[in-house]
mmCIF file of C-alpha atoms (C1' of nucleotides) in Angstrom:
data_model
loop_
_atom_site.group_PDB
_atom_site.id
_atom_site.type_symbol
_atom_site.label_atom_id
_atom_site.label_comp_id
_atom_site.label_asym_id
_atom_site.label_seq_id
_atom_site.Cartn_x
_atom_site.Cartn_y
_atom_site.Cartn_z
ATOM 1 C CA UNK A 1 109.103 71.228 133.257
ATOM 2 C CA UNK A 2 111.196 69.833 130.438
ATOM 3 C CA UNK A 3 114.110 71.909 129.459
ATOM 4 C CA UNK A 4 114.275 75.603 129.924
ATOM 5 C CA UNK A 5 117.778 75.730 128.494
ATOM 6 C CA UNK A 6 116.734 77.436 125.337
ATOM 7 C CA UNK A 7 115.913 80.570 127.106
ATOM 8 C CA UNK A 8 118.938 82.808 127.910
ATOM 9 C CA UNK A 9 119.955 81.943 131.394
ATOM 10 C CA UNK A 10 118.376 84.259 133.811
ATOM 11 C CA UNK A 11 118.060 83.021 137.281
ATOM 12 C CA UNK A 12 114.653 83.430 138.858
ATOM 13 C CA UNK A 13 114.801 84.332 142.618
ATOM 14 C CA UNK A 14 112.120 82.238 144.322
ATOM 15 C CA UNK A 15 110.348 85.107 145.898
ATOM 16 C CA UNK A 16 106.800 84.286 145.402
ATOM 17 C CA UNK A 17 105.036 86.876 147.408
ATOM 18 C CA UNK A 18 101.562 87.123 148.892
ATOM 19 C CA UNK A 19 99.210 84.741 147.110
ATOM 20 C CA UNK A 20 95.750 84.442 148.598
ATOM 21 C CA UNK A 21 94.160 81.635 146.739
ATOM 22 C CA UNK A 22 90.417 81.086 146.693
ATOM 23 C CA UNK A 23 90.068 79.029 143.597
ATOM 24 C CA UNK A 24 87.193 76.604 143.526
ATOM 25 C CA UNK A 25 88.429 74.417 140.712
ATOM 26 C CA UNK A 26 91.652 74.077 138.948
ATOM 27 C CA UNK A 27 92.631 77.544 138.514
ATOM 28 C CA UNK A 28 95.878 79.544 138.121
ATOM 29 C CA UNK A 29 98.018 80.665 140.942
ATOM 30 C CA UNK A 30 96.196 83.914 141.118
ATOM 31 C CA UNK A 31 92.586 83.529 142.017
ATOM 32 C CA UNK A 32 91.385 86.991 141.266
ATOM 33 C CA UNK A 33 88.436 85.554 139.377
ATOM 34 C CA UNK A 34 88.274 88.573 137.144
ATOM 35 C CA UNK A 35 91.377 89.766 135.474
ATOM 36 C CA UNK A 36 91.540 93.486 134.980
ATOM 37 C CA UNK A 37 92.818 95.095 131.821
ATOM 38 C CA UNK A 38 93.758 98.330 133.437
ATOM 39 C CA UNK A 39 94.924 100.762 130.917
ATOM 40 C CA UNK A 40 94.152 98.640 127.938
ATOM 41 C CA UNK A 41 90.421 99.370 128.247
ATOM 42 C CA UNK A 42 91.061 102.983 127.215
ATOM 43 C CA UNK A 43 93.031 102.019 124.157
ATOM 44 C CA UNK A 44 91.170 101.947 120.948
ATOM 45 C CA UNK A 45 93.834 99.759 119.267
ATOM 46 C CA UNK A 46 93.185 96.908 121.622
ATOM 47 C CA UNK A 47 89.451 96.884 121.016
ATOM 48 C CA UNK A 48 89.900 97.344 117.303
ATOM 49 C CA UNK A 49 92.383 94.384 117.076
ATOM 50 C CA UNK A 50 90.059 92.186 118.986
ATOM 51 C CA UNK A 51 87.097 93.164 116.793
ATOM 52 C CA UNK A 52 89.126 92.750 113.597
ATOM 53 C CA UNK A 53 90.014 89.172 114.617
ATOM 54 C CA UNK A 54 86.395 88.373 115.203
ATOM 55 C CA UNK A 55 85.131 89.952 112.085
ATOM 56 C CA UNK A 56 87.829 88.130 109.912
ATOM 57 C CA UNK A 57 87.043 84.785 111.525
ATOM 58 C CA UNK A 58 83.364 85.233 110.720
ATOM 59 C CA UNK A 59 84.043 86.300 107.249
ATOM 60 C CA UNK A 60 86.219 83.224 106.631
ATOM 61 C CA UNK A 61 83.585 80.929 108.242
ATOM 62 C CA UNK A 62 80.813 82.472 106.190
ATOM 63 C CA UNK A 63 82.720 82.171 102.962
ATOM 64 C CA UNK A 64 84.214 78.844 103.807
ATOM 65 C CA UNK A 65 82.175 77.059 101.329
ATOM 66 C CA UNK A 66 83.558 79.006 98.469
ATOM 67 C CA UNK A 67 87.021 79.187 99.952
ATOM 68 C CA UNK A 68 87.385 82.937 99.752
ATOM 69 C CA UNK A 69 89.258 85.034 102.250
ATOM 70 C CA UNK A 70 88.923 88.685 103.016
ATOM 71 C CA UNK A 71 91.927 89.756 100.925
ATOM 72 C CA UNK A 72 90.897 87.795 97.921
ATOM 73 C CA UNK A 73 87.448 89.174 98.211
ATOM 74 C CA UNK A 74 88.757 92.724 98.165
ATOM 75 C CA UNK A 75 90.986 92.020 95.243
ATOM 76 C CA UNK A 76 88.104 90.446 93.138
ATOM 77 C CA UNK A 77 85.743 93.302 94.122
ATOM 78 C CA UNK A 78 88.101 96.030 93.018
ATOM 79 C CA UNK A 79 89.048 94.188 89.754
ATOM 80 C CA UNK A 80 85.248 93.583 89.119
ATOM 81 C CA UNK A 81 84.544 97.309 89.710
ATOM 82 C CA UNK A 82 87.531 98.533 87.634
ATOM 83 C CA UNK A 83 88.322 96.079 84.845
ATOM 84 C CA UNK A 84 91.777 96.595 83.287
ATOM 85 C CA UNK A 85 93.610 97.771 86.320
ATOM 86 C CA UNK A 86 97.270 97.095 86.642
ATOM 87 C CA UNK A 87 98.603 95.058 89.567
ATOM 88 C CA UNK A 88 100.448 98.224 90.790
ATOM 89 C CA UNK A 89 97.155 100.134 90.834
ATOM 90 C CA UNK A 90 95.237 97.343 92.655
ATOM 91 C CA UNK A 91 97.998 96.924 95.163
ATOM 92 C CA UNK A 92 98.263 100.492 96.179
ATOM 93 C CA UNK A 93 94.548 101.083 96.186
ATOM 94 C CA UNK A 94 94.111 98.227 98.641
ATOM 95 C CA UNK A 95 97.283 98.851 100.622
ATOM 96 C CA UNK A 96 98.799 95.552 99.609
ATOM 97 C CA UNK A 97 102.367 95.094 98.400
ATOM 98 C CA UNK A 98 103.072 94.300 94.844
ATOM 99 C CA UNK A 99 104.906 91.239 95.939
ATOM 100 C CA UNK A 100 101.978 89.998 97.990
ATOM 101 C CA UNK A 101 99.517 90.632 95.173
ATOM 102 C CA UNK A 102 101.492 88.495 92.777
ATOM 103 C CA UNK A 103 100.768 85.386 94.815
ATOM 104 C CA UNK A 104 97.128 86.361 95.375
ATOM 105 C CA UNK A 105 96.696 86.701 91.635
ATOM 106 C CA UNK A 106 98.485 83.505 90.944
ATOM 107 C CA UNK A 107 95.909 81.649 93.142
ATOM 108 C CA UNK A 108 93.004 83.506 91.576
ATOM 109 C CA UNK A 109 94.292 82.975 88.125
ATOM 110 C CA UNK A 110 94.701 79.225 88.812
ATOM 111 C CA UNK A 111 91.195 79.078 89.924
ATOM 112 C CA UNK A 112 90.260 80.872 86.605
ATOM 113 C CA UNK A 113 88.585 83.736 88.286
ATOM 114 C CA UNK A 114 91.053 86.392 87.036
ATOM 115 C CA UNK A 115 92.950 86.943 83.945
ATOM 116 C CA UNK A 116 96.154 88.803 83.411
ATOM 117 C CA UNK A 117 96.171 90.480 80.089
ATOM 118 C CA UNK A 118 99.325 92.002 78.795
ATOM 119 C CA UNK A 119 98.686 95.723 78.157
ATOM 120 C CA UNK A 120 99.570 96.906 74.764
ATOM 121 C CA UNK A 121 100.171 100.477 75.871
ATOM 122 C CA UNK A 122 102.706 99.421 78.558
ATOM 123 C CA UNK A 123 104.075 95.957 78.002
ATOM 124 C CA UNK A 124 105.458 95.909 81.545
ATOM 125 C CA UNK A 125 102.173 95.709 83.095
ATOM 126 C CA UNK A 126 99.055 93.387 83.140
ATOM 127 C CA UNK A 127 95.530 94.536 82.788
ATOM 128 C CA UNK A 128 93.454 92.615 85.227
ATOM 129 C CA UNK A 129 90.027 91.273 84.235
ATOM 130 C CA UNK A 130 87.488 88.916 85.859
ATOM 131 C CA UNK A 131 86.849 85.957 83.676
ATOM 132 C CA UNK A 132 83.180 85.048 82.913
ATOM 133 C CA UNK A 133 83.387 82.506 85.676
ATOM 134 C CA UNK A 134 84.955 85.064 87.957
ATOM 135 C CA UNK A 135 82.106 87.464 87.422
ATOM 136 C CA UNK A 136 79.535 84.902 88.155
ATOM 137 C CA UNK A 137 81.407 83.714 91.202
ATOM 138 C CA UNK A 138 81.819 87.228 92.493
ATOM 139 C CA UNK A 139 78.081 87.665 92.369
ATOM 140 C CA UNK A 140 77.765 84.696 94.704
ATOM 141 C CA UNK A 141 80.601 85.844 96.941
ATOM 142 C CA UNK A 142 78.835 89.149 97.396
ATOM 143 C CA UNK A 143 75.737 87.480 98.620
ATOM 144 C CA UNK A 144 77.767 85.556 101.190
ATOM 145 C CA UNK A 145 79.609 88.633 102.227
ATOM 146 C CA UNK A 146 76.379 90.417 102.691
ATOM 147 C CA UNK A 147 75.309 87.614 105.008
ATOM 148 C CA UNK A 148 78.478 88.070 106.842
ATOM 149 C CA UNK A 149 77.875 91.707 107.123
ATOM 150 C CA UNK A 150 74.511 90.950 108.717
ATOM 151 C CA UNK A 151 76.419 88.848 111.283
ATOM 152 C CA UNK A 152 78.337 91.968 112.107
ATOM 153 C CA UNK A 153 75.147 94.024 112.463
ATOM 154 C CA UNK A 154 73.765 91.326 114.821
ATOM 155 C CA UNK A 155 76.957 91.402 116.835
ATOM 156 C CA UNK A 156 77.352 95.150 117.433
ATOM 157 C CA UNK A 157 74.062 96.429 116.514
ATOM 158 C CA UNK A 158 72.638 97.711 113.385
ATOM 159 C CA UNK A 159 73.018 101.507 114.193
ATOM 160 C CA UNK A 160 76.465 100.867 115.737
ATOM 161 C CA UNK A 161 77.662 99.282 112.622
ATOM 162 C CA UNK A 162 76.607 102.130 110.522
ATOM 163 C CA UNK A 163 78.045 104.539 112.972
ATOM 164 C CA UNK A 164 81.400 102.741 112.808
ATOM 165 C CA UNK A 165 81.424 102.754 109.135
ATOM 166 C CA UNK A 166 80.975 106.423 109.190
ATOM 167 C CA UNK A 167 83.715 107.036 111.732
ATOM 168 C CA UNK A 168 86.134 104.955 109.777
ATOM 169 C CA UNK A 169 85.058 106.188 106.324
ATOM 170 C CA UNK A 170 88.274 108.124 105.937
ATOM 171 C CA UNK A 171 90.219 104.807 105.901
ATOM 172 C CA UNK A 172 88.363 103.611 102.799
ATOM 173 C CA UNK B 1 109.303 90.195 82.475
ATOM 174 C CA UNK B 2 111.764 87.667 83.859
ATOM 175 C CA UNK B 3 110.402 84.050 84.032
ATOM 176 C CA UNK B 4 106.756 83.421 84.594
ATOM 177 C CA UNK B 5 107.346 79.736 84.570
ATOM 178 C CA UNK B 6 106.659 79.471 88.275
ATOM 179 C CA UNK B 7 103.029 80.055 87.721
ATOM 180 C CA UNK B 8 100.989 77.080 86.510
ATOM 181 C CA UNK B 9 100.769 77.481 82.799
ATOM 182 C CA UNK B 10 97.622 79.310 81.939
ATOM 183 C CA UNK B 11 97.700 80.875 78.488
ATOM 184 C CA UNK B 12 96.540 84.404 78.397
ATOM 185 C CA UNK B 13 94.562 85.445 75.357
ATOM 186 C CA UNK B 14 95.860 88.765 74.258
ATOM 187 C CA UNK B 15 92.509 90.465 74.182
ATOM 188 C CA UNK B 16 93.197 93.842 75.774
ATOM 189 C CA UNK B 17 89.876 95.663 75.350
ATOM 190 C CA UNK B 18 88.913 99.285 75.143
ATOM 191 C CA UNK B 19 91.556 101.368 77.061
ATOM 192 C CA UNK B 20 91.261 105.028 76.813
ATOM 193 C CA UNK B 21 94.385 106.561 78.328
ATOM 194 C CA UNK B 22 94.473 110.011 79.567
ATOM 195 C CA UNK B 23 97.455 109.806 81.989
ATOM 196 C CA UNK B 24 99.482 112.895 82.559
ATOM 197 C CA UNK B 25 102.458 111.076 84.010
ATOM 198 C CA UNK B 26 103.537 107.440 84.129
ATOM 199 C CA UNK B 27 100.338 105.703 85.089
ATOM 200 C CA UNK B 28 98.697 102.330 84.872
ATOM 201 C CA UNK B 29 96.942 101.017 81.798
ATOM 202 C CA UNK B 30 93.603 102.116 83.219
ATOM 203 C CA UNK B 31 93.394 105.842 83.578
ATOM 204 C CA UNK B 32 90.225 105.944 85.673
ATOM 205 C CA UNK B 33 91.792 108.398 87.922
ATOM 206 C CA UNK B 34 89.588 107.278 90.844
ATOM 207 C CA UNK B 35 89.374 103.559 91.582
ATOM 208 C CA UNK B 36 86.138 102.553 92.995
ATOM 209 C CA UNK B 37 85.831 100.107 95.844
ATOM 210 C CA UNK B 38 82.371 99.154 94.995
ATOM 211 C CA UNK B 39 80.957 96.675 97.602
ATOM 212 C CA UNK B 40 83.964 97.075 99.930
ATOM 213 C CA UNK B 41 82.766 100.457 101.091
ATOM 214 C CA UNK B 42 79.770 98.732 102.827
ATOM 215 C CA UNK B 43 81.950 96.231 104.654
ATOM 216 C CA UNK B 44 82.889 97.010 108.182
ATOM 217 C CA UNK B 45 85.759 94.530 108.090
ATOM 218 C CA UNK B 46 87.580 96.338 105.375
ATOM 219 C CA UNK B 47 87.442 99.697 107.164
ATOM 220 C CA UNK B 48 88.423 98.002 110.417
ATOM 221 C CA UNK B 49 91.338 96.343 108.904
ATOM 222 C CA UNK B 50 92.670 99.536 107.384
ATOM 223 C CA UNK B 51 92.154 101.365 110.566
ATOM 224 C CA UNK B 52 93.801 98.767 112.597
ATOM 225 C CA UNK B 53 96.855 98.822 110.329
ATOM 226 C CA UNK B 54 97.041 102.554 110.799
ATOM 227 C CA UNK B 55 96.655 102.432 114.594
ATOM 228 C CA UNK B 56 99.354 99.695 114.978
ATOM 229 C CA UNK B 57 101.797 101.565 112.913
ATOM 230 C CA UNK B 58 101.232 104.726 114.929
ATOM 231 C CA UNK B 59 101.644 102.820 118.159
ATOM 232 C CA UNK B 60 104.925 101.226 117.008
ATOM 233 C CA UNK B 61 106.144 104.696 115.766
ATOM 234 C CA UNK B 62 105.188 106.238 118.951
ATOM 235 C CA UNK B 63 106.835 103.762 121.220
ATOM 236 C CA UNK B 64 109.794 103.084 118.853
ATOM 237 C CA UNK B 65 112.161 104.745 121.257
ATOM 238 C CA UNK B 66 111.426 102.124 123.986
ATOM 239 C CA UNK B 67 110.962 99.338 121.452
ATOM 240 C CA UNK B 68 107.663 98.090 122.674
ATOM 241 C CA UNK B 69 105.005 96.786 120.394
ATOM 242 C CA UNK B 70 101.304 96.584 120.963
ATOM 243 C CA UNK B 71 101.262 92.935 122.075
ATOM 244 C CA UNK B 72 104.214 93.429 124.434
ATOM 245 C CA UNK B 73 102.409 96.421 125.929
ATOM 246 C CA UNK B 74 99.261 94.541 126.494
ATOM 247 C CA UNK B 75 101.167 91.696 128.242
ATOM 248 C CA UNK B 76 102.909 94.126 130.464
ATOM 249 C CA UNK B 77 99.775 95.999 131.268
ATOM 250 C CA UNK B 78 97.917 92.853 132.298
ATOM 251 C CA UNK B 79 100.723 91.527 134.491
ATOM 252 C CA UNK B 80 101.170 94.940 136.086
ATOM 253 C CA UNK B 81 97.456 95.096 136.961
ATOM 254 C CA UNK B 82 97.383 91.433 138.071
ATOM 255 C CA UNK B 83 100.714 90.352 139.573
ATOM 256 C CA UNK B 84 100.940 86.631 140.022
ATOM 257 C CA UNK B 85 98.896 85.511 137.026
ATOM 258 C CA UNK B 86 99.929 82.299 135.324
ATOM 259 C CA UNK B 87 100.883 82.292 131.687
ATOM 260 C CA UNK B 88 97.781 80.358 130.844
ATOM 261 C CA UNK B 89 95.593 83.081 132.521
ATOM 262 C CA UNK B 90 97.365 85.879 130.655
ATOM 263 C CA UNK B 91 97.175 84.054 127.399
ATOM 264 C CA UNK B 92 93.403 83.417 127.494
ATOM 265 C CA UNK B 93 92.720 86.857 128.829
ATOM 266 C CA UNK B 94 94.396 88.507 125.977
ATOM 267 C CA UNK B 95 93.389 85.980 123.481
ATOM 268 C CA UNK B 96 96.987 84.794 122.748
ATOM 269 C CA UNK B 97 98.153 81.287 122.480
ATOM 270 C CA UNK B 98 100.261 79.684 125.166
ATOM 271 C CA UNK B 99 102.906 78.861 122.732
ATOM 272 C CA UNK B 100 103.050 82.398 121.566
ATOM 273 C CA UNK B 101 103.202 83.909 125.032
ATOM 274 C CA UNK B 102 106.219 81.774 125.797
ATOM 275 C CA UNK B 103 108.329 83.764 123.254
ATOM 276 C CA UNK B 104 106.879 87.018 124.300
ATOM 277 C CA UNK B 105 107.771 86.403 127.916
ATOM 278 C CA UNK B 106 111.200 85.123 126.980
ATOM 279 C CA UNK B 107 111.773 88.381 125.360
ATOM 280 C CA UNK B 108 110.322 90.542 128.202
ATOM 281 C CA UNK B 109 112.334 88.424 130.739
ATOM 282 C CA UNK B 110 115.564 88.858 128.868
ATOM 283 C CA UNK B 111 114.981 92.667 129.131
ATOM 284 C CA UNK B 112 114.393 92.220 132.831
ATOM 285 C CA UNK B 113 110.985 93.704 132.756
ATOM 286 C CA UNK B 114 109.171 90.490 133.816
ATOM 287 C CA UNK B 115 110.005 87.646 136.156
ATOM 288 C CA UNK B 116 108.703 84.139 136.012
ATOM 289 C CA UNK B 117 108.365 82.843 139.588
ATOM 290 C CA UNK B 118 107.590 79.231 140.157
ATOM 291 C CA UNK B 119 104.375 78.770 141.981
ATOM 292 C CA UNK B 120 104.370 76.788 145.172
ATOM 293 C CA UNK B 121 100.797 75.802 145.028
ATOM 294 C CA UNK B 122 101.064 74.584 141.470
ATOM 295 C CA UNK B 123 104.548 73.732 140.519
ATOM 296 C CA UNK B 124 103.651 73.421 136.843
ATOM 297 C CA UNK B 125 102.841 77.053 136.518
ATOM 298 C CA UNK B 126 104.806 80.345 136.763
ATOM 299 C CA UNK B 127 103.548 83.288 138.658
ATOM 300 C CA UNK B 128 104.250 86.326 136.560
ATOM 301 C CA UNK B 129 105.530 89.539 138.089
ATOM 302 C CA UNK B 130 106.930 92.847 136.880
ATOM 303 C CA UNK B 131 110.435 93.549 138.152
ATOM 304 C CA UNK B 132 111.096 96.814 139.696
ATOM 305 C CA UNK B 133 112.552 97.944 136.483
ATOM 306 C CA UNK B 134 109.519 96.605 134.677
ATOM 307 C CA UNK B 135 107.162 98.697 136.809
ATOM 308 C CA UNK B 136 109.182 101.848 136.205
ATOM 309 C CA UNK B 137 109.374 101.142 132.501
ATOM 310 C CA UNK B 138 105.647 100.405 132.231
ATOM 311 C CA UNK B 139 104.917 103.815 133.765
ATOM 312 C CA UNK B 140 106.829 105.437 130.911
ATOM 313 C CA UNK B 141 105.264 103.181 128.369
ATOM 314 C CA UNK B 142 101.970 104.300 129.537
ATOM 315 C CA UNK B 143 102.746 107.934 128.902
ATOM 316 C CA UNK B 144 103.793 107.085 125.379
ATOM 317 C CA UNK B 145 100.725 104.889 124.850
ATOM 318 C CA UNK B 146 98.549 107.850 126.069
ATOM 319 C CA UNK B 147 100.388 110.045 123.504
ATOM 320 C CA UNK B 148 99.571 107.495 120.832
ATOM 321 C CA UNK B 149 95.893 107.514 121.995
ATOM 322 C CA UNK B 150 95.894 111.320 121.355
ATOM 323 C CA UNK B 151 96.993 110.717 117.845
ATOM 324 C CA UNK B 152 94.094 108.436 117.433
ATOM 325 C CA UNK B 153 91.699 111.126 118.696
ATOM 326 C CA UNK B 154 93.244 113.642 116.350
ATOM 327 C CA UNK B 155 92.847 111.213 113.479
ATOM 328 C CA UNK B 156 89.241 110.218 113.873
ATOM 329 C CA UNK B 157 87.957 112.828 116.221
ATOM 330 C CA UNK B 158 87.702 112.933 120.117
ATOM 331 C CA UNK B 159 83.980 112.077 120.242
ATOM 332 C CA UNK B 160 84.293 109.469 117.459
ATOM 333 C CA UNK B 161 87.035 107.704 119.394
ATOM 334 C CA UNK B 162 85.002 107.486 122.510
ATOM 335 C CA UNK B 163 82.002 106.254 120.506
ATOM 336 C CA UNK B 164 84.157 103.684 118.876
ATOM 337 C CA UNK B 165 85.362 102.585 122.233
ATOM 338 C CA UNK B 166 81.767 102.203 123.460
ATOM 339 C CA UNK B 167 80.674 100.289 120.359
ATOM 340 C CA UNK B 168 83.452 97.845 120.743
ATOM 341 C CA UNK B 169 83.457 97.538 124.493
ATOM 342 C CA UNK B 170 82.026 94.072 124.254
ATOM 343 C CA UNK B 171 85.338 92.806 122.747
ATOM 344 C CA UNK B 172 87.340 93.993 125.765
ATOM 345 C "C1'" DA C 1 98.335 53.251 142.132
ATOM 346 C "C1'" DA C 2 96.513 53.924 137.390
ATOM 347 C "C1'" DC C 3 94.553 57.224 134.459
ATOM 348 C "C1'" DA C 4 93.174 61.624 132.714
ATOM 349 C "C1'" DA C 5 93.833 66.693 132.480
ATOM 350 C "C1'" DT C 6 96.617 70.977 132.797
ATOM 351 C "C1'" DT C 7 100.928 73.955 132.250
ATOM 352 C "C1'" DG C 8 104.815 75.442 130.063
ATOM 353 C "C1'" DT C 9 107.600 74.403 126.329
ATOM 354 C "C1'" DT C 10 109.206 73.223 121.567
ATOM 355 C "C1'" DG C 11 108.387 72.492 116.930
ATOM 356 C "C1'" DT C 12 106.061 72.768 112.308
ATOM 357 C "C1'" DC C 13 103.141 74.856 109.072
ATOM 358 C "C1'" DG C 14 100.772 78.469 106.568
ATOM 359 C "C1'" DT C 15 99.671 83.392 106.301
ATOM 360 C "C1'" DC C 16 101.259 88.018 106.080
ATOM 361 C "C1'" DA C 17 103.981 92.397 105.939
ATOM 362 C "C1'" DA C 18 108.483 94.545 104.704
ATOM 363 C "C1'" DC C 19 112.558 94.570 101.982
ATOM 364 C "C1'" DA C 20 115.902 93.773 98.668
ATOM 365 C "C1'" DA C 21 117.215 92.364 94.190
ATOM 366 C "C1'" DC C 22 116.382 91.454 89.413
ATOM 367 C "C1'" DA C 23 114.801 91.435 84.145
ATOM 368 C "C1'" DA C 24 111.817 93.729 81.136
ATOM 369 C "C1'" DT C 25 110.147 97.741 79.805
ATOM 370 C "C1'" DC C 26 108.968 102.581 79.730
ATOM 371 C "C1'" DT C 27 110.492 107.613 80.355
ATOM 372 C "C1'" DT C 28 113.603 111.190 80.498
ATOM 373 C "C1'" DT C 29 117.609 113.640 79.230
ATOM 374 C "C1'" DC C 30 121.271 115.020 76.620
ATOM 375 C "C1'" DG D 1 118.540 108.346 69.073
ATOM 376 C "C1'" DA D 2 121.445 106.395 72.844
ATOM 377 C "C1'" DA D 3 122.362 106.487 77.823
ATOM 378 C "C1'" DA D 4 120.652 106.949 82.248
ATOM 379 C "C1'" DG D 5 116.856 106.641 85.413
ATOM 380 C "C1'" DA D 6 112.321 105.116 86.831
ATOM 381 C "C1'" DT D 7 108.470 101.684 86.895
ATOM 382 C "C1'" DT D 8 106.148 96.931 86.743
ATOM 383 C "C1'" DG D 9 105.965 92.390 87.672
ATOM 384 C "C1'" DT D 10 108.498 88.789 89.991
ATOM 385 C "C1'" DT D 11 111.334 86.027 93.150
ATOM 386 C "C1'" DG D 12 113.446 85.475 97.402
ATOM 387 C "C1'" DT D 13 114.376 86.346 102.435
ATOM 388 C "C1'" DT D 14 113.322 87.712 106.835
ATOM 389 C "C1'" DG D 15 110.516 88.200 110.885
ATOM 390 C "C1'" DA D 16 105.862 88.525 113.326
ATOM 391 C "C1'" DC D 17 101.873 85.895 114.016
ATOM 392 C "C1'" DG D 18 97.928 82.174 114.700
ATOM 393 C "C1'" DA D 19 96.833 77.284 114.607
ATOM 394 C "C1'" DC D 20 98.368 72.765 115.919
ATOM 395 C "C1'" DA D 21 100.609 68.837 117.417
ATOM 396 C "C1'" DA D 22 103.646 66.647 120.570
ATOM 397 C "C1'" DC D 23 106.080 66.323 124.805
ATOM 398 C "C1'" DA D 24 107.810 66.411 130.170
ATOM 399 C "C1'" DA D 25 106.534 67.717 134.476
ATOM 400 C "C1'" DT D 26 102.949 68.131 137.456
ATOM 401 C "C1'" DT D 27 98.483 67.974 139.057
ATOM 402 C "C1'" DG D 28 93.725 66.064 139.740
ATOM 403 C "C1'" DT D 29 90.594 62.074 139.623
ATOM 404 C "C1'" DT D 30 89.028 57.499 140.419
#
DNA sequence: AACAATTGTTGTCGTCAACAACAATCTTTC
DNA sequence: GAAAGATTGTTGTTGACGACAACAATTGTT
């Protein structure tokens, strides 16, 4: 088993207890077949986490051709809807950190989708705008995002999706 | 503004357009007051992400005294409900990578909550068990996790929480 | 016995959140 | 109006995390 020296020494008493195996193929030591989740089933957090992973993967897959990830999409959308916002305003509206947004904008600016314009009223801050190319691109991104949203509806059901949006509306 | 040399040079035309400011305090260049999210509002992924962040933070806060995070809790719960499982089985049941589970178990084993017992039927694998201390601890963790779950119910509503669990049940 | 597959492990890489520190620039206060 | 404090964008560090690749030990297959 190669070297287990990395782990802090903790001798394992070889007390492997009752282990009724009934595995047909090449399965794990425990042949329960179905693995119960016990308490986890009642936890909203677990389900939400799994769902969020699925939904992000589908988003990334659907927008892979344009190489736009969820966070980038959210930034572009907010800037598009509110031109002239400062980085601070965008960051706190989306719940992103200033420091993180810097890199996101660096990337989007390199791709010439966004422009940082120095504000004259407050020369510390940048007024964020979509470039002409950015606006055109965003329109395309929104079409793909809508397609992704249809995937979600297919996955959990049209009505369930709407209900879910309603339930979580307070987290805008 | 310190050095912006790090970013790939991209000259910014100083064309800050119309900017009517009506800020009472120290606000951003754009005084819209309310920042619209536009298309984001119709995206389940955005709401789910924000909710998931909130729910994880509350979980961590509620279980801070015992220093147990969501992933650790899920691992302990599954092992507790299915003693003798292999690492492979736990990993794929929870959607965690083998490599990641190694570190998680290292930590839990160091804290003497979990034991890796070499399987006699397949000497490659480890049968995972909770220690006596692990079982006692898990009982306490479950009480705190239930408290966290009550926070969730208070946040989104009792019925909404149950509806959400039903909608996302396929993601067990 | 030779070869392929599996299990646990280590390592690397890129993403991401959370902080801390800093220069430039406001805002406030005396 | 000058000093002190706060804010904005930026850089850097840290740690959690998923995705991969590689490996030794062990199984399964032929």
